[in-house]
Amino acid sequence: MNQQSMADGSAPLIVVAAAVVQEGRLLVVSKQAAPEVFYLPGGKPDAGESALEALARELDEELGVAPVEPAFLADIDAVAALERVPMRMTVFEARIDRAPAPAAELAHLRWVSGDEDDLLLAPAVRDHVVPMLRRRGALAA
């Protein structure tokens, strides 16, 4: 854990998310509570739920899709964009089994390169996930 974020001794918000890239574009979603801020699809695991179980449930609830061949990408320590609390986000690279459609609390979905002028990405996605995917050659430059 990063010392600064855990200085008060509180446990971080635990989140699991999917980095879904198709044709050099990353799938991002926004919530109705903050439709201008885009995140990776995913959410908080329920009690007793593994990270992959939570990922499958959240992708089904939010987008009507299932992850295909999810592979661990990274654990990212950052501040949650909406809650403004320390967060530990476990990110899996995955494909999805069909075209996604926003449901549940989601407002929008977009396929992005990360460089769009009109795009407000959550800090964890902007500062960690997008650069990581670029270094791996997954995202269009």
C-alpha positions as MATLAB code, in Angstrom:
seq = 'MNQQSMADGSAPLIVVAAAVVQEGRLLVVSKQAAPEVFYLPGGKPDAGESALEALARELDEELGVAPVEPAFLADIDAVAALERVPMRMTVFEARIDRAPAPAAELAHLRWVSGDEDDLLLAPAVRDHVVPMLRRRGALAA';
ca = [
       0.000    0.000    0.000;
       1.185    3.462   -0.706;
       2.081    5.101    2.616;
       0.408    8.421    1.941;
      -3.007    6.981    1.090;
      -3.067    4.725    4.147;
      -1.594    7.244    6.619;
      -4.845    7.422    8.600;
      -4.923    3.629    8.979;
      -8.189    3.151    7.102;
      -8.590    0.262    4.713;
      -8.813    1.218    1.039;
     -11.948    0.872   -1.049;
     -11.554   -2.467   -2.875;
     -12.556   -2.424   -6.541;
     -12.154   -4.844   -9.437;
     -12.208   -3.579  -13.037;
     -11.802   -4.734  -16.629;
      -9.469   -3.219  -19.198;
     -11.272   -4.211  -22.399;
      -9.407   -3.121  -25.540;
     -10.729   -3.662  -29.055;
      -9.018   -2.301  -32.161;
      -6.719   -0.124  -30.059;
      -9.558    1.458  -28.069;
     -10.337    1.070  -24.346;
     -13.894    0.564  -23.092;
     -14.796    3.161  -20.451;
     -18.103    3.872  -18.730;
     -19.639    6.700  -16.734;
     -22.144    6.541  -13.911;
     -25.427    8.429  -13.702;
     -24.121   10.060  -10.500;
     -21.267   11.685  -12.496;
     -21.908   11.194  -16.240;
     -18.912   13.342  -17.256;
     -16.286   11.119  -15.517;
     -15.275    7.871  -17.240;
     -13.967    4.742  -15.498;
     -13.168    1.148  -16.280;
     -16.222   -1.099  -15.975;
     -16.313   -3.041  -12.716;
     -17.122   -2.471   -9.090;
     -16.831   -3.607   -5.492;
     -16.763   -7.329   -4.643;
     -19.578   -8.636   -2.452;
     -18.663  -10.412    0.802;
     -17.019  -13.757    0.052;
     -16.778  -13.050   -3.672;
     -13.451  -13.491   -5.488;
     -12.115  -10.738   -7.732;
     -13.006  -12.699  -10.879;
     -16.494  -13.530   -9.585;
     -17.053   -9.835   -8.834;
     -15.749   -8.857  -12.272;
     -18.123  -11.277  -14.035;
     -21.108  -10.110  -11.940;
     -20.369   -6.401  -12.417;
     -19.830   -6.713  -16.193;
     -23.102   -8.627  -16.482;
     -25.046   -6.101  -14.344;
     -23.543   -2.976  -15.907;
     -23.036   -3.969  -19.552;
     -24.786   -7.305  -20.183;
     -21.490   -8.976  -21.099;
     -19.210  -11.694  -19.736;
     -15.410  -11.428  -19.521;
     -13.509  -13.748  -21.868;
     -10.065  -14.983  -20.776;
      -9.539  -12.373  -18.032;
      -5.862  -12.022  -17.099;
      -4.485  -10.068  -14.149;
      -2.977   -6.765  -15.314;
      -2.197   -4.771  -12.147;
      -3.177   -3.689   -8.658;
      -3.435    0.099   -8.680;
      -3.454    2.267   -5.558;
      -5.137    5.611   -6.193;
      -7.872    7.892   -4.911;
     -11.374    6.897   -6.002;
     -12.684    9.616   -8.322;
     -16.223    9.816   -6.898;
     -15.752    8.732   -3.290;
     -12.461   10.643   -2.839;
     -11.068    7.888   -0.605;
      -8.028    5.617   -1.011;
      -8.752    2.786   -3.430;
      -7.063   -0.471   -4.428;
      -8.220   -1.388   -7.942;
      -7.416   -4.853   -9.275;
      -7.457   -4.632  -13.062;
      -7.893   -7.569  -15.416;
      -7.349   -7.421  -19.166;
     -10.243   -9.208  -20.840;
     -12.228   -9.518  -24.006;
     -16.016   -9.531  -23.791;
     -18.477  -11.992  -25.304;
     -20.813   -9.505  -27.028;
     -21.433   -5.819  -27.683;
     -21.878   -3.947  -24.380;
     -24.894   -1.794  -23.518;
     -24.977    0.427  -20.404;
     -27.430   -0.667  -17.680;
     -27.843   -0.405  -13.885;
     -26.179    2.809  -12.624;
     -24.281    3.491  -15.859;
     -24.971    6.577  -17.966;
     -22.654    6.110  -20.968;
     -20.001    3.917  -22.515;
     -17.262    4.922  -24.944;
     -14.368    3.274  -26.769;
     -11.406    5.638  -26.364;
      -7.695    6.018  -27.047;
      -7.297    8.078  -23.863;
      -6.258   11.224  -25.775;
      -9.720   12.632  -26.549;
     -10.041   16.345  -25.734;
     -13.615   15.945  -24.457;
     -12.798   12.973  -22.204;
     -12.531   13.235  -18.402;
     -10.971    9.973  -17.205;
     -10.868    8.944  -13.550;
      -7.315    9.572  -12.245;
      -6.508    5.854  -11.790;
      -7.394    5.191  -15.433;
      -5.676    8.315  -16.798;
      -2.497    8.060  -14.701;
      -2.017    4.287  -14.465;
      -4.121    2.118  -16.787;
      -3.841    4.117  -20.043;
      -0.022    4.498  -19.795;
       0.332    0.799  -18.913;
      -1.767   -0.275  -21.906;
       0.205    2.078  -24.186;
       3.516    0.588  -23.014;
       2.138   -2.879  -23.790;
       1.129   -1.726  -27.280;
      -2.545   -2.466  -26.636;
      -3.838    1.108  -27.011;
      -3.596    3.242  -30.128;
      -0.992    5.957  -29.664;
];
